[in-house]
Amino acid sequence: MMRRLVIAACLCCLAGSGLAAPAARPAPAAVLTFERDSEVPREDPQPLIEPLVARTLAASGNWVSLEAHTDDHGSRELNLALGQRRLDALERELALKGVPIQHIRCINHGEEAAERGIRPDPRIEIRIEKIGY
């Protein structure tokens, strides 16, 4: 499986750069939470995955966006690695259920969002987004 890296820019990075701020993002369609230092979801992900797959496959421009967040415990490198393992597992599961791999976007925030005071719990936020061609 080809590994992809997506770098996310925060709004503060765009300020004064002359770049337009991104359009408002949809609320997460689902949130998968994890125990600290664990790759195992707190709940069974299957009831979340099935409707996401159906919504993604319903229209050709639908993409799944997976955003991993960890907490502020441990080193940055360990948190990024843990977030990536969580993303890889969920990406594999979605691909096995029929979502084209090129329609899955993975973003690994690590602990940076927790440092900004946003929900500190380890999680993957899952969004269905319409991407224009």
mmCIF file of C-alpha atoms in Angstrom:
data_model
loop_
_atom_site.group_PDB
_atom_site.id
_atom_site.type_symbol
_atom_site.label_atom_id
_atom_site.label_comp_id
_atom_site.label_asym_id
_atom_site.label_seq_id
_atom_site.Cartn_x
_atom_site.Cartn_y
_atom_site.Cartn_z
ATOM 1 C CA MET A 1 0.000 0.000 0.000
ATOM 2 C CA MET A 2 1.369 3.385 -0.936
ATOM 3 C CA ARG A 3 1.810 5.688 2.042
ATOM 4 C CA ARG A 4 0.644 9.265 1.656
ATOM 5 C CA LEU A 5 1.522 12.267 3.743
ATOM 6 C CA VAL A 6 -0.877 15.157 4.066
ATOM 7 C CA ILE A 7 0.281 18.330 5.753
ATOM 8 C CA ALA A 8 -2.444 20.459 7.294
ATOM 9 C CA ALA A 9 -2.049 24.222 7.623
ATOM 10 C CA CYS A 10 -3.814 25.922 10.483
ATOM 11 C CA LEU A 11 -5.630 29.214 10.008
ATOM 12 C CA CYS A 12 -2.965 31.091 11.975
ATOM 13 C CA CYS A 13 -0.377 29.918 9.420
ATOM 14 C CA LEU A 14 -2.488 31.349 6.601
ATOM 15 C CA ALA A 15 -2.972 34.746 8.275
ATOM 16 C CA GLY A 16 -1.046 37.401 6.415
ATOM 17 C CA SER A 17 0.111 34.944 3.771
ATOM 18 C CA GLY A 18 -2.267 36.214 1.115
ATOM 19 C CA LEU A 19 -3.911 32.801 0.931
ATOM 20 C CA ALA A 20 -7.638 32.554 1.422
ATOM 21 C CA ALA A 21 -8.907 30.724 4.471
ATOM 22 C CA PRO A 22 -10.458 27.346 3.655
ATOM 23 C CA ALA A 23 -14.243 27.048 3.464
ATOM 24 C CA ALA A 24 -16.040 25.935 6.612
ATOM 25 C CA ARG A 25 -15.534 22.235 7.154
ATOM 26 C CA PRO A 26 -18.436 19.922 7.792
ATOM 27 C CA ALA A 27 -18.904 18.551 11.280
ATOM 28 C CA PRO A 28 -17.492 15.067 11.741
ATOM 29 C CA ALA A 29 -19.824 12.339 10.502
ATOM 30 C CA ALA A 30 -18.349 10.106 13.205
ATOM 31 C CA VAL A 31 -15.694 10.206 15.897
ATOM 32 C CA LEU A 32 -13.751 7.116 16.860
ATOM 33 C CA THR A 33 -12.123 7.445 20.299
ATOM 34 C CA PHE A 34 -9.159 5.577 21.772
ATOM 35 C CA GLU A 35 -7.652 4.938 25.173
ATOM 36 C CA ARG A 36 -4.373 6.705 25.809
ATOM 37 C CA ASP A 37 -1.406 4.894 24.203
ATOM 38 C CA SER A 38 -3.682 2.372 22.478
ATOM 39 C CA GLU A 39 -4.452 1.588 18.851
ATOM 40 C CA VAL A 40 -7.657 -0.203 19.834
ATOM 41 C CA PRO A 41 -10.829 1.899 19.558
ATOM 42 C CA ARG A 42 -12.954 2.275 22.699
ATOM 43 C CA GLU A 43 -16.010 1.076 20.769
ATOM 44 C CA ASP A 44 -16.544 -1.336 17.887
ATOM 45 C CA PRO A 45 -15.926 0.741 14.734
ATOM 46 C CA GLN A 46 -18.095 -1.404 12.432
ATOM 47 C CA PRO A 47 -21.409 0.407 13.176
ATOM 48 C CA LEU A 48 -19.649 3.669 12.255
ATOM 49 C CA ILE A 49 -17.905 2.353 9.156
ATOM 50 C CA GLU A 50 -20.846 0.851 7.251
ATOM 51 C CA PRO A 51 -22.843 4.123 6.883
ATOM 52 C CA LEU A 52 -19.649 6.036 6.023
ATOM 53 C CA VAL A 53 -18.855 3.613 3.233
ATOM 54 C CA ALA A 54 -22.396 3.895 1.873
ATOM 55 C CA ARG A 55 -22.302 7.720 1.936
ATOM 56 C CA THR A 56 -18.883 7.820 0.310
ATOM 57 C CA LEU A 57 -19.854 5.478 -2.491
ATOM 58 C CA ALA A 58 -23.199 7.246 -3.076
ATOM 59 C CA ALA A 59 -21.597 10.028 -5.156
ATOM 60 C CA SER A 60 -18.394 10.127 -7.193
ATOM 61 C CA GLY A 61 -17.133 13.358 -5.595
ATOM 62 C CA ASN A 62 -17.374 12.104 -2.013
ATOM 63 C CA TRP A 63 -14.164 11.625 -0.067
ATOM 64 C CA VAL A 64 -13.504 10.363 3.427
ATOM 65 C CA SER A 65 -11.293 12.592 5.529
ATOM 66 C CA LEU A 66 -9.661 10.935 8.545
ATOM 67 C CA GLU A 67 -8.057 13.261 11.087
ATOM 68 C CA ALA A 68 -6.070 11.701 13.910
ATOM 69 C CA HIS A 69 -5.591 13.540 17.199
ATOM 70 C CA THR A 70 -3.653 12.329 20.214
ATOM 71 C CA ASP A 71 -3.364 13.785 23.690
ATOM 72 C CA ASP A 72 -0.448 15.719 25.115
ATOM 73 C CA HIS A 73 1.139 12.762 26.930
ATOM 74 C CA GLY A 74 4.367 11.310 25.569
ATOM 75 C CA SER A 75 6.765 12.675 23.006
ATOM 76 C CA ARG A 76 5.712 14.295 19.752
ATOM 77 C CA GLU A 77 7.332 11.492 17.751
ATOM 78 C CA LEU A 78 5.528 8.742 19.679
ATOM 79 C CA ASN A 79 2.186 10.545 19.358
ATOM 80 C CA LEU A 80 2.621 11.038 15.619
ATOM 81 C CA ALA A 81 3.546 7.363 15.195
ATOM 82 C CA LEU A 82 0.531 6.251 17.246
ATOM 83 C CA GLY A 83 -1.796 8.539 15.289
ATOM 84 C CA GLN A 84 -0.399 7.167 12.015
ATOM 85 C CA ARG A 85 -0.955 3.545 13.076
ATOM 86 C CA ARG A 86 -4.565 4.403 13.963
ATOM 87 C CA LEU A 87 -5.044 6.110 10.582
ATOM 88 C CA ASP A 88 -3.471 3.234 8.666
ATOM 89 C CA ALA A 89 -5.758 0.674 10.337
ATOM 90 C CA LEU A 90 -8.913 2.681 9.622
ATOM 91 C CA GLU A 91 -7.809 3.458 6.064
ATOM 92 C CA ARG A 92 -7.242 -0.274 5.429
ATOM 93 C CA GLU A 93 -10.690 -1.101 6.829
ATOM 94 C CA LEU A 94 -12.422 1.476 4.629
ATOM 95 C CA ALA A 95 -10.523 0.238 1.563
ATOM 96 C CA LEU A 96 -11.499 -3.357 2.335
ATOM 97 C CA LYS A 97 -15.147 -2.228 2.472
ATOM 98 C CA GLY A 98 -14.894 -0.720 -1.029
ATOM 99 C CA VAL A 99 -13.882 2.914 -0.588
ATOM 100 C CA PRO A 100 -11.270 3.695 -3.271
ATOM 101 C CA ILE A 101 -7.935 4.397 -1.562
ATOM 102 C CA GLN A 102 -7.541 7.557 -3.641
ATOM 103 C CA HIS A 103 -10.749 8.869 -2.011
ATOM 104 C CA ILE A 104 -9.386 8.624 1.526
ATOM 105 C CA ARG A 105 -7.447 11.561 2.917
ATOM 106 C CA CYS A 106 -5.482 11.054 6.132
ATOM 107 C CA ILE A 107 -4.299 13.918 8.323
ATOM 108 C CA ASN A 108 -2.226 13.280 11.434
ATOM 109 C CA HIS A 109 -2.383 16.199 13.851
ATOM 110 C CA GLY A 110 -0.533 14.426 16.656
ATOM 111 C CA GLU A 111 -0.813 16.433 19.845
ATOM 112 C CA GLU A 112 -0.785 19.889 18.244
ATOM 113 C CA ALA A 113 -4.565 20.316 18.462
ATOM 114 C CA ALA A 114 -4.490 19.323 22.137
ATOM 115 C CA GLU A 115 -1.903 22.027 22.738
ATOM 116 C CA ARG A 116 -4.291 24.593 21.225
ATOM 117 C CA GLY A 117 -6.959 23.591 23.749
ATOM 118 C CA ILE A 118 -9.137 21.606 21.335
ATOM 119 C CA ARG A 119 -10.684 18.322 22.552
ATOM 120 C CA PRO A 120 -7.710 16.569 24.168
ATOM 121 C CA ASP A 121 -8.984 12.991 23.871
ATOM 122 C CA PRO A 122 -7.279 10.581 21.457
ATOM 123 C CA ARG A 123 -9.575 10.217 18.464
ATOM 124 C CA ILE A 124 -10.050 10.073 14.727
ATOM 125 C CA GLU A 125 -12.599 12.507 13.356
ATOM 126 C CA ILE A 126 -14.217 11.156 10.194
ATOM 127 C CA ARG A 127 -15.768 13.518 7.666
ATOM 128 C CA ILE A 128 -17.458 12.944 4.338
ATOM 129 C CA GLU A 129 -16.451 15.806 2.076
ATOM 130 C CA LYS A 130 -17.377 16.725 -1.462
ATOM 131 C CA ILE A 131 -14.237 17.324 -3.503
ATOM 132 C CA GLY A 132 -14.701 19.016 -6.850
ATOM 133 C CA TYR A 133 -12.774 17.879 -9.873
#
